[in-house]
Short mmCIF file of C-alpha atoms and ligand atoms in Angstrom, two decimals:
data_model
loop_
_atom_site.label_atom_id
_atom_site.label_comp_id
_atom_site.label_asym_id
_atom_site.label_seq_id
_atom_site.Cartn_x
_atom_site.Cartn_y
_atom_site.Cartn_z
CA MET A 1 63.88 -178.57 -51.19
CA PRO A 2 64.94 -175.96 -53.80
CA ARG A 3 68.30 -176.65 -55.40
CA THR A 4 70.74 -174.38 -57.21
CA LEU A 5 73.72 -175.65 -59.18
CA ILE A 6 76.46 -173.21 -60.16
CA ARG A 7 78.26 -174.89 -63.04
CA SER A 8 81.86 -174.53 -64.24
CA ALA A 9 82.97 -171.61 -62.08
CA THR A 10 86.34 -170.86 -60.57
CA VAL A 11 85.87 -171.59 -56.88
CA ILE A 12 87.86 -170.23 -53.94
CA SER A 13 86.41 -172.24 -51.06
CA MET A 14 88.52 -170.76 -48.21
CA ASP A 15 88.33 -174.26 -46.71
CA ASP A 16 91.86 -175.70 -46.71
CA ALA A 17 90.53 -179.25 -46.87
CA ILE A 18 88.61 -178.42 -50.07
CA GLY A 19 90.95 -175.92 -51.70
CA ASP A 20 90.44 -173.97 -54.90
CA PHE A 21 89.34 -175.10 -58.34
CA ALA A 22 89.87 -173.54 -61.74
CA THR A 23 86.60 -175.13 -62.86
CA CYS A 24 84.13 -176.45 -60.35
CA ASP A 25 80.45 -176.84 -59.51
CA VAL A 26 78.71 -175.65 -56.34
CA LEU A 27 75.43 -177.28 -55.33
CA VAL A 28 73.10 -175.53 -52.90
CA GLU A 29 70.19 -177.40 -51.35
CA GLY A 30 67.74 -175.38 -49.30
CA SER A 31 69.72 -173.00 -47.11
CA ARG A 32 72.98 -174.96 -47.19
CA ILE A 33 75.89 -175.84 -49.41
CA ALA A 34 75.44 -179.47 -50.42
CA ASP A 35 78.52 -180.10 -52.53
CA VAL A 36 81.60 -178.43 -54.00
CA ARG A 37 83.40 -180.48 -56.66
CA PRO A 38 84.07 -180.57 -60.39
CA SER A 39 81.17 -182.07 -62.39
CA ILE A 40 78.45 -182.68 -59.85
CA ASP A 41 75.93 -185.27 -61.02
CA LEU A 42 72.51 -183.89 -60.14
CA GLY A 43 70.74 -187.22 -60.41
CA SER A 44 67.00 -186.89 -60.51
CA GLY A 45 65.06 -183.82 -59.46
CA GLU A 46 64.93 -180.18 -60.41
CA ALA A 47 67.60 -177.55 -59.91
CA GLU A 48 68.19 -174.01 -61.04
CA ILE A 49 71.33 -174.12 -63.19
CA VAL A 50 73.60 -171.06 -63.11
CA ASP A 51 76.35 -170.81 -65.71
CA GLY A 52 79.54 -170.05 -63.82
CA THR A 53 81.79 -169.73 -66.85
CA GLY A 54 84.13 -166.77 -66.44
CA ARG A 55 82.94 -166.30 -62.87
CA ILE A 56 84.68 -166.66 -59.50
CA VAL A 57 82.65 -167.96 -56.55
CA ILE A 58 83.82 -167.03 -53.05
CA PRO A 59 82.25 -167.27 -49.59
CA GLY A 60 80.12 -164.28 -48.59
CA LEU A 61 82.14 -161.56 -46.89
CA ILE A 62 81.91 -160.89 -43.16
CA ASN A 63 82.08 -157.23 -42.12
CA ALA A 64 83.24 -157.37 -38.51
CA HIS A 65 82.46 -153.82 -37.44
CA MET A 66 80.13 -151.14 -38.73
CA HIS A 67 77.97 -148.43 -37.20
CA THR A 68 75.19 -148.84 -39.71
CA TRP A 69 73.00 -146.23 -37.99
CA GLN A 70 75.19 -143.51 -39.59
CA THR A 71 74.38 -144.43 -43.21
CA GLY A 72 72.20 -141.32 -43.69
CA LEU A 73 75.24 -139.16 -42.88
CA ARG A 74 77.49 -140.57 -45.60
CA GLY A 75 80.71 -138.61 -45.96
CA TYR A 76 79.58 -135.98 -43.45
CA ALA A 77 82.40 -136.80 -41.02
CA ALA A 78 85.15 -137.34 -43.61
CA ASN A 79 87.31 -134.46 -42.34
CA TRP A 80 86.89 -135.08 -38.63
CA THR A 81 89.51 -136.43 -36.27
CA LEU A 82 88.41 -138.87 -33.60
CA LEU A 83 88.01 -136.02 -31.10
CA GLU A 84 85.75 -134.09 -33.46
CA TYR A 85 83.84 -137.29 -34.11
CA PHE A 86 83.18 -137.85 -30.39
CA ARG A 87 81.90 -134.30 -30.01
CA ARG A 88 80.02 -133.81 -33.24
CA MET A 89 78.64 -137.32 -33.80
CA HIS A 90 78.15 -138.90 -30.39
CA ALA A 91 77.46 -135.81 -28.29
CA GLY A 92 75.80 -134.03 -31.25
CA LEU A 93 74.10 -135.70 -34.21
CA ALA A 94 73.43 -138.99 -32.41
CA THR A 95 71.17 -137.18 -29.95
CA VAL A 96 68.71 -136.05 -32.63
CA PHE A 97 68.11 -139.51 -34.15
CA ARG A 98 64.54 -140.75 -34.04
CA PRO A 99 63.75 -144.47 -34.32
CA GLU A 100 62.79 -143.98 -37.99
CA ASP A 101 66.23 -142.48 -38.70
CA ILE A 102 67.88 -145.56 -37.20
CA HIS A 103 65.54 -147.82 -39.17
CA ILE A 104 66.12 -146.39 -42.63
CA ALA A 105 69.89 -146.01 -42.08
CA THR A 106 70.21 -149.59 -40.91
CA LEU A 107 68.02 -150.93 -43.71
CA VAL A 108 69.77 -149.09 -46.54
CA GLY A 109 73.21 -149.58 -45.00
CA ALA A 110 72.61 -153.32 -44.78
CA LEU A 111 71.27 -153.45 -48.35
CA ASN A 112 74.44 -151.72 -49.53
CA GLN A 113 76.48 -154.30 -47.67
CA ILE A 114 74.70 -157.07 -49.55
CA ASN A 115 75.26 -155.19 -52.80
CA CYS A 116 78.99 -155.05 -51.97
CA GLY A 117 79.21 -158.80 -51.26
CA THR A 118 78.84 -158.79 -47.47
CA THR A 119 76.57 -161.61 -46.32
CA THR A 120 77.21 -161.23 -42.58
CA LEU A 121 77.26 -157.79 -40.98
CA VAL A 122 78.31 -157.03 -37.43
CA ASP A 123 76.11 -154.01 -36.84
CA TRP A 124 77.78 -152.27 -33.89
CA CYS A 125 74.79 -150.15 -32.91
CA HIS A 126 75.63 -147.72 -30.12
CA ASN A 127 72.82 -145.26 -30.53
CA ASN A 128 70.05 -146.95 -28.54
CA PRO A 129 68.61 -144.28 -26.25
CA THR A 130 65.23 -146.07 -26.14
CA PRO A 131 63.90 -149.58 -26.86
CA ASP A 132 62.08 -148.05 -29.84
CA HIS A 133 65.41 -147.06 -31.40
CA THR A 134 66.73 -150.57 -30.82
CA ASP A 135 63.68 -152.26 -32.28
CA ALA A 136 63.90 -149.97 -35.32
CA ALA A 137 67.51 -151.02 -35.94
CA VAL A 138 66.72 -154.71 -35.57
CA ARG A 139 63.74 -154.33 -37.89
CA GLY A 140 65.97 -152.67 -40.49
CA LEU A 141 68.41 -155.57 -40.38
CA ILE A 142 65.66 -158.18 -40.63
CA GLU A 143 63.98 -156.37 -43.54
CA SER A 144 67.27 -156.16 -45.45
CA GLY A 145 67.66 -159.95 -45.49
CA ILE A 146 71.32 -159.78 -44.47
CA ARG A 147 72.77 -162.17 -41.91
CA ALA A 148 73.69 -159.95 -39.01
CA ALA A 149 75.01 -159.83 -35.50
CA PHE A 150 73.30 -156.90 -33.84
CA PHE A 151 75.72 -155.65 -31.21
CA HIS A 152 73.62 -153.62 -28.79
CA GLY A 153 75.36 -150.56 -27.32
CA SER A 154 74.56 -147.42 -25.36
CA PRO A 155 74.59 -143.82 -26.60
CA LYS A 156 77.30 -141.37 -25.54
CA PRO A 157 75.76 -137.93 -25.05
CA GLU A 158 77.16 -135.20 -22.83
CA PRO A 159 75.43 -135.73 -19.47
CA LYS A 160 72.71 -133.25 -18.49
CA PRO A 161 73.05 -131.70 -15.01
CA GLY A 162 72.47 -134.36 -12.36
CA GLU A 163 72.83 -137.26 -14.82
CA PRO A 164 75.76 -139.68 -14.68
CA HIS A 165 78.39 -139.71 -17.44
CA PHE A 166 77.93 -142.62 -19.88
CA SER A 167 81.15 -144.22 -18.58
CA GLU A 168 79.39 -144.77 -15.22
CA ILE A 169 76.31 -146.49 -16.62
CA PRO A 170 76.28 -150.31 -16.64
CA HIS A 171 74.98 -152.00 -19.76
CA PRO A 172 71.22 -152.37 -19.26
CA ARG A 173 70.61 -156.03 -18.46
CA ARG A 174 66.82 -155.75 -18.70
CA GLU A 175 67.02 -154.40 -22.22
CA VAL A 176 69.38 -157.19 -23.28
CA GLU A 177 67.06 -159.77 -21.72
CA ARG A 178 64.10 -158.17 -23.50
CA LEU A 179 65.86 -158.62 -26.84
CA LEU A 180 66.79 -162.22 -26.03
CA ALA A 181 63.19 -162.99 -25.09
CA GLY A 182 61.77 -161.21 -28.14
CA PRO A 183 63.08 -160.30 -31.57
CA LEU A 184 66.52 -161.90 -31.13
CA ALA A 185 65.51 -165.03 -29.25
CA ASP A 186 66.78 -167.43 -31.93
CA ARG A 187 70.52 -167.79 -31.41
CA ASP A 188 70.81 -169.46 -34.81
CA GLY A 189 68.54 -166.91 -36.50
CA LEU A 190 69.42 -164.64 -39.39
CA VAL A 191 69.91 -161.77 -36.91
CA THR A 192 71.53 -162.60 -33.58
CA LEU A 193 72.52 -160.55 -30.54
CA GLY A 194 75.88 -159.44 -29.16
CA LEU A 195 76.94 -156.67 -26.79
CA ALA A 196 78.68 -153.45 -27.81
CA ILE A 197 80.00 -152.54 -24.38
CA LEU A 198 82.20 -149.67 -23.24
CA GLY A 199 85.06 -151.79 -21.91
CA PRO A 200 87.81 -150.47 -19.64
CA HIS A 201 88.92 -147.84 -22.12
CA TYR A 202 85.57 -146.05 -21.98
CA SER A 203 84.06 -147.00 -18.62
CA THR A 204 84.81 -147.23 -14.93
CA LEU A 205 86.17 -150.53 -13.62
CA ASP A 206 82.87 -151.36 -11.91
CA VAL A 207 80.97 -150.89 -15.14
CA ALA A 208 83.51 -152.94 -17.12
CA MET A 209 83.30 -155.79 -14.58
CA HIS A 210 79.51 -155.66 -14.68
CA ASP A 211 79.37 -155.67 -18.47
CA PHE A 212 81.89 -158.51 -18.90
CA ARG A 213 79.92 -160.59 -16.38
CA LEU A 214 76.65 -159.78 -18.11
CA ALA A 215 78.03 -161.03 -21.44
CA ARG A 216 79.33 -164.19 -19.80
CA ASP A 217 76.03 -164.86 -17.96
CA LEU A 218 74.01 -164.50 -21.13
CA LYS A 219 76.60 -166.25 -23.35
CA LEU A 220 76.95 -163.25 -25.66
CA ILE A 221 79.98 -161.82 -27.44
CA ALA A 222 81.22 -158.64 -25.75
CA SER A 223 82.82 -156.24 -28.20
CA MET A 224 84.41 -152.92 -27.27
CA HIS A 225 86.38 -150.07 -28.75
CA GLN A 226 89.94 -149.92 -27.43
CA GLY A 227 91.96 -146.76 -28.04
CA GLY A 228 91.44 -143.10 -28.79
CA GLY A 229 92.79 -140.88 -26.03
CA PRO A 230 93.65 -141.96 -22.49
CA ALA A 231 91.83 -144.92 -20.90
CA LYS A 232 89.03 -144.23 -18.43
CA THR A 233 90.36 -147.09 -16.31
CA PRO A 234 94.15 -147.42 -16.62
CA GLY A 235 95.16 -150.96 -15.67
CA GLY A 236 91.58 -152.11 -16.18
CA TRP A 237 92.47 -154.94 -18.54
CA GLU A 238 94.85 -156.49 -16.01
CA LYS A 239 92.10 -156.47 -13.38
CA LEU A 240 89.59 -158.03 -15.79
CA ILE A 241 92.13 -160.70 -16.71
CA ASP A 242 92.85 -161.39 -13.02
CA ALA A 243 89.10 -161.75 -12.44
CA GLY A 244 89.03 -164.46 -15.13
CA LEU A 245 86.68 -162.45 -17.33
CA VAL A 246 88.83 -162.21 -20.48
CA GLY A 247 88.80 -164.98 -23.07
CA ALA A 248 87.09 -166.20 -26.21
CA GLY A 249 83.97 -164.14 -26.83
CA ILE A 250 85.76 -160.89 -26.01
CA ASN A 251 86.28 -158.77 -29.13
CA ILE A 252 88.54 -155.74 -29.28
CA VAL A 253 87.98 -153.12 -31.94
CA HIS A 254 91.08 -151.11 -33.00
CA GLY A 255 93.54 -151.83 -30.14
CA ASN A 256 96.22 -149.70 -31.85
CA ASP A 257 97.87 -148.58 -28.62
CA LEU A 258 97.80 -151.88 -26.74
CA PRO A 259 101.25 -152.52 -25.26
CA ASP A 260 103.06 -155.68 -26.40
CA ASP A 261 102.83 -157.55 -23.12
CA LEU A 262 99.08 -156.97 -22.79
CA LEU A 263 98.55 -157.95 -26.42
CA ASP A 264 100.49 -161.18 -25.74
CA ARG A 265 98.19 -162.03 -22.84
CA MET A 266 95.05 -161.21 -24.80
CA VAL A 267 96.14 -163.39 -27.71
CA ASP A 268 96.93 -166.26 -25.30
CA LEU A 269 93.45 -165.92 -23.79
CA GLY A 270 91.74 -166.20 -27.19
CA VAL A 271 90.48 -162.62 -27.53
CA SER A 272 89.49 -161.64 -31.10
CA PHE A 273 90.46 -158.40 -32.82
CA SER A 274 88.66 -156.24 -35.36
CA VAL A 275 90.71 -153.80 -37.36
CA THR A 276 89.07 -150.94 -39.27
CA PRO A 277 92.16 -149.89 -41.21
CA GLU A 278 91.01 -146.94 -43.24
CA ASN A 279 89.16 -145.21 -40.44
CA GLU A 280 91.94 -145.85 -37.94
CA MET A 281 94.42 -144.12 -40.24
CA ILE A 282 92.05 -141.27 -41.11
CA GLN A 283 90.76 -140.35 -37.65
CA GLY A 284 93.94 -140.66 -35.63
CA HIS A 285 93.80 -144.06 -33.94
CA GLY A 286 97.34 -144.86 -35.08
CA PHE A 287 98.58 -147.64 -37.33
CA PRO A 288 96.40 -150.76 -37.56
CA ILE A 289 97.67 -153.72 -35.50
CA THR A 290 97.36 -156.21 -38.37
CA GLY A 291 101.09 -157.09 -38.38
CA ARG A 292 101.36 -157.23 -34.60
CA LEU A 293 98.59 -159.84 -34.60
CA LEU A 294 100.11 -161.84 -37.47
CA LYS A 295 103.45 -161.87 -35.64
CA ARG A 296 101.64 -163.51 -32.70
CA GLY A 297 100.08 -166.17 -34.91
CA VAL A 298 96.55 -164.75 -35.03
CA ARG A 299 94.62 -162.89 -37.70
CA PRO A 300 92.45 -159.80 -37.56
CA THR A 301 88.90 -159.48 -38.72
CA ILE A 302 88.16 -156.38 -40.79
CA GLY A 303 85.40 -153.82 -40.43
CA ILE A 304 84.22 -150.74 -42.30
CA ASP A 305 83.42 -148.77 -39.14
CA LEU A 306 81.88 -145.58 -40.52
CA GLU A 307 80.12 -144.78 -43.75
CA SER A 308 79.92 -141.25 -42.38
CA VAL A 309 83.65 -141.22 -43.20
CA LEU A 310 84.44 -143.73 -45.95
CA ALA A 311 83.16 -146.33 -48.40
CA GLY A 312 81.28 -149.42 -47.31
CA ASP A 313 82.93 -152.07 -49.44
CA LEU A 314 84.95 -154.64 -47.58
CA PHE A 315 87.33 -155.47 -50.43
CA SER A 316 88.69 -151.92 -50.17
CA ALA A 317 89.07 -152.23 -46.40
CA ALA A 318 90.93 -155.54 -46.66
CA ARG A 319 93.16 -154.11 -49.39
CA VAL A 320 93.97 -151.06 -47.26
CA ALA A 321 94.84 -153.31 -44.30
CA LEU A 322 97.09 -155.44 -46.51
CA SER A 323 98.80 -152.47 -48.19
CA MET A 324 99.32 -150.62 -44.91
CA GLN A 325 100.95 -153.64 -43.28
CA ARG A 326 103.15 -154.38 -46.28
CA ALA A 327 104.25 -150.74 -46.21
CA LEU A 328 105.18 -151.02 -42.52
CA ASP A 329 107.00 -154.33 -43.09
CA ASN A 330 108.84 -153.00 -46.13
CA ALA A 331 109.87 -149.87 -44.26
CA GLU A 332 111.22 -151.97 -41.39
CA THR A 333 113.35 -154.08 -43.73
CA ARG A 334 114.59 -151.02 -45.59
CA LYS A 335 115.56 -149.43 -42.32
CA ALA A 336 117.36 -152.55 -41.09
CA SER A 337 119.09 -153.57 -44.32
CA GLY A 338 119.00 -150.46 -46.43
CA THR A 339 117.24 -152.25 -49.25
CA ILE A 340 113.96 -153.70 -50.44
CA PRO A 341 112.78 -157.02 -48.93
CA ALA A 342 113.45 -160.11 -51.06
CA THR A 343 109.86 -161.37 -50.75
CA THR A 344 106.55 -159.96 -49.62
CA THR A 345 105.52 -160.47 -46.00
CA ILE A 346 101.77 -161.04 -46.46
CA PRO A 347 100.32 -163.05 -49.36
CA VAL A 348 97.00 -161.76 -50.72
CA ARG A 349 95.12 -164.89 -49.60
CA GLU A 350 95.65 -163.71 -46.02
CA ALA A 351 93.47 -160.67 -46.65
CA LEU A 352 90.65 -162.85 -47.96
CA ARG A 353 90.81 -164.92 -44.78
CA TRP A 354 90.37 -161.78 -42.68
CA ILE A 355 87.02 -160.99 -44.34
CA THR A 356 85.68 -164.55 -44.50
CA THR A 357 86.88 -167.32 -42.15
CA GLU A 358 88.22 -164.99 -39.47
CA GLY A 359 84.94 -163.09 -39.26
CA ALA A 360 83.17 -166.40 -38.75
CA ARG A 361 85.59 -167.37 -36.00
CA MET A 362 85.17 -164.01 -34.24
CA LEU A 363 81.41 -164.63 -34.15
CA GLY A 364 81.90 -168.20 -32.93
CA ARG A 365 80.13 -169.38 -36.08
CA GLU A 366 82.99 -171.05 -37.96
CA SER A 367 80.97 -174.25 -38.29
CA GLN A 368 78.17 -172.29 -40.03
CA ILE A 369 79.66 -169.57 -42.24
CA GLY A 370 82.94 -168.23 -43.67
CA SER A 371 83.81 -170.87 -46.27
CA LEU A 372 82.26 -172.86 -49.10
CA THR A 373 82.06 -176.10 -47.14
CA PRO A 374 79.32 -178.67 -47.62
CA GLY A 375 76.95 -178.44 -44.66
CA LYS A 376 77.58 -174.76 -44.04
CA LEU A 377 75.00 -172.08 -44.78
CA ALA A 378 74.94 -171.10 -48.44
CA ASP A 379 76.31 -167.55 -48.17
CA LEU A 380 78.25 -166.85 -51.35
CA VAL A 381 79.28 -164.21 -53.86
CA ILE A 382 79.69 -164.55 -57.62
CA ILE A 383 82.24 -162.22 -59.20
CA ASN A 384 82.20 -161.61 -62.94
CA ALA A 385 85.84 -162.21 -63.77
CA SER A 386 85.18 -161.53 -67.45
CA ASP A 387 84.73 -157.83 -66.67
CA LEU A 388 87.14 -155.38 -68.27
CA ASN A 389 88.98 -154.59 -65.02
CA LEU A 390 89.53 -158.24 -64.03
CA PHE A 391 90.36 -160.05 -67.26
CA PRO A 392 92.59 -162.08 -67.80
CA VAL A 393 92.73 -163.97 -64.51
CA HIS A 394 96.08 -165.55 -63.66
CA ASP A 395 95.63 -165.87 -59.91
CA PRO A 396 91.95 -165.83 -58.86
CA VAL A 397 92.74 -164.92 -55.24
CA ALA A 398 94.75 -161.92 -56.43
CA THR A 399 91.90 -160.95 -58.75
CA VAL A 400 89.47 -161.00 -55.84
CA VAL A 401 91.63 -159.28 -53.25
CA MET A 402 93.50 -156.73 -55.34
CA GLN A 403 91.15 -155.92 -58.22
CA THR A 404 87.53 -156.73 -57.49
CA SER A 405 85.15 -153.85 -56.83
CA LEU A 406 81.43 -153.42 -56.35
CA ALA A 407 81.01 -153.25 -60.14
CA ASN A 408 82.10 -156.91 -60.40
CA ILE A 409 79.75 -158.34 -57.74
CA GLU A 410 77.29 -160.07 -60.01
CA ALA A 411 75.33 -162.15 -57.54
CA VAL A 412 74.98 -162.63 -53.79
CA MET A 413 73.26 -165.50 -52.01
CA ILE A 414 72.44 -165.60 -48.29
CA GLY A 415 71.25 -168.83 -46.73
CA GLY A 416 70.41 -170.29 -50.14
CA THR A 417 68.34 -167.29 -51.26
CA TRP A 418 69.49 -164.93 -54.00
CA LYS A 419 69.73 -161.33 -52.77
CA LYS A 420 71.44 -160.00 -55.89
CA ARG A 421 71.37 -161.31 -59.45
CA ASN A 422 72.81 -159.98 -62.69
CA GLY A 423 74.30 -157.03 -60.81
CA GLN A 424 70.93 -155.97 -59.36
CA LEU A 425 69.79 -156.11 -55.74
CA LEU A 426 66.58 -158.10 -55.49
CA VAL A 427 64.65 -155.66 -53.32
CA ASP A 428 61.36 -153.83 -53.73
CA GLY A 429 61.05 -150.07 -53.51
CA LEU A 430 64.75 -149.25 -53.40
CA GLU A 431 64.23 -145.73 -54.79
CA THR A 432 61.70 -144.95 -52.05
CA LYS A 433 64.11 -146.24 -49.42
CA LYS A 434 66.88 -144.04 -50.84
CA GLN A 435 64.61 -140.99 -50.70
CA LEU A 436 63.71 -141.75 -47.08
CA LEU A 437 67.40 -142.06 -46.23
CA ALA A 438 68.17 -138.73 -47.89
CA GLN A 439 65.31 -137.02 -46.03
CA SER A 440 66.52 -138.51 -42.76
CA GLY A 441 70.11 -137.36 -43.34
CA ARG A 442 68.99 -133.83 -44.22
CA ARG A 443 66.74 -133.64 -41.19
CA LEU A 444 69.49 -134.78 -38.82
CA VAL A 445 71.94 -132.19 -40.13
CA GLN A 446 69.31 -129.41 -40.02
CA ALA A 447 68.27 -130.37 -36.50
CA ILE A 448 71.79 -130.14 -35.15
CA GLU A 449 72.44 -126.89 -37.04
CA ARG A 450 69.26 -125.40 -35.57
CA GLN A 451 70.56 -126.22 -32.11
CA GLY A 452 73.79 -124.41 -32.98
CA ARG A 453 75.77 -127.62 -32.31
CA ALA A 454 76.92 -128.50 -35.82
CA ALA A 455 80.56 -127.51 -35.29
ZN1 LIG B 1 83.65 -148.31 -34.26
#
């Protein structure tokens, strides 16, 4: 079994029972973390030795929500509100995607995630008009080498005459079963399946009931957007709760407008929440619910959402969530007392939990990923803390959360295999892939312009 020993690094394990170390070794055996302690004695046998001096080792990041199929349209939607996004992306550009567009976007988007330190990506793919599109997305994820949860969702075009509106279409059980029997059969595989359903905000009650039951029958996570305009089914959540269909395994994305009493019930039932702070603020969702969750004793997971709008690095997203919530908390105190709070409300370590351990919990995989714990899968990131923008390090967690950028991500390991070393992604033909992505993005924009539907 191949072994890798990272020697003399600063380690932030994100496992409370293990803690942090100023100087520590990390031993990887095969696909798993074998040991985390100062001065590991290798005994006999070979191992690759990595000098960790001046480096910080953290668990691989978990991006809880991203529509990776939009990678070829980077920045194209940066000035759109949510309403423009529905019209121009979902009813417009999404309809001219071919399977090869989905494939290259998903592949390059996932590679960029690895480059940015994400080792597990929740790819919330809701542009699956045909099984070919779906298979292309899954192939892109597998080729990238990232650990991923492929959340299968349905497209949202304007209905043609005689066709039902997307809100009236139940999630296609046969297609989900096809995936579970084929490319995503292994529930412990590198790429696993979840459902990106409409939920009561975007579907009829019948469809929501059907989709929640489908997820429960097949033991899959059901994730759904919540918010953005009025709900398709007002009071739908209460009916789903009464039917006993809401609990762990239900994931709400955004949730900005959820009333307090409903949020209380959801938290009690074990629902998980994914906040995409930057996009929520940009597109008009409202303020992220980070603080409302923390007040109820639970934590958010954090997602990028849209590279068609903003940057794909999760450190930025976590930092935005933290800063936004501190701003809200500070404003509340100033309003109540007329002065600045005596202490901060959210320590920086919290934000690192949101993008590591909480992501693992949301996926029901906390025994496998999310922390540097012996026995867990060896998904880790090495940050070069000797870099000009990080040195000197007084508080490694602060360095990671508040100051680390893509430029400092020196190495990334997924399941015991290096995916990035010495600041370089270990992937063949990256330039060709970039060119294919650029061609795809240009073609999509031209196609929609030709149809006169670009605006
Ligand atoms: Zn989304």
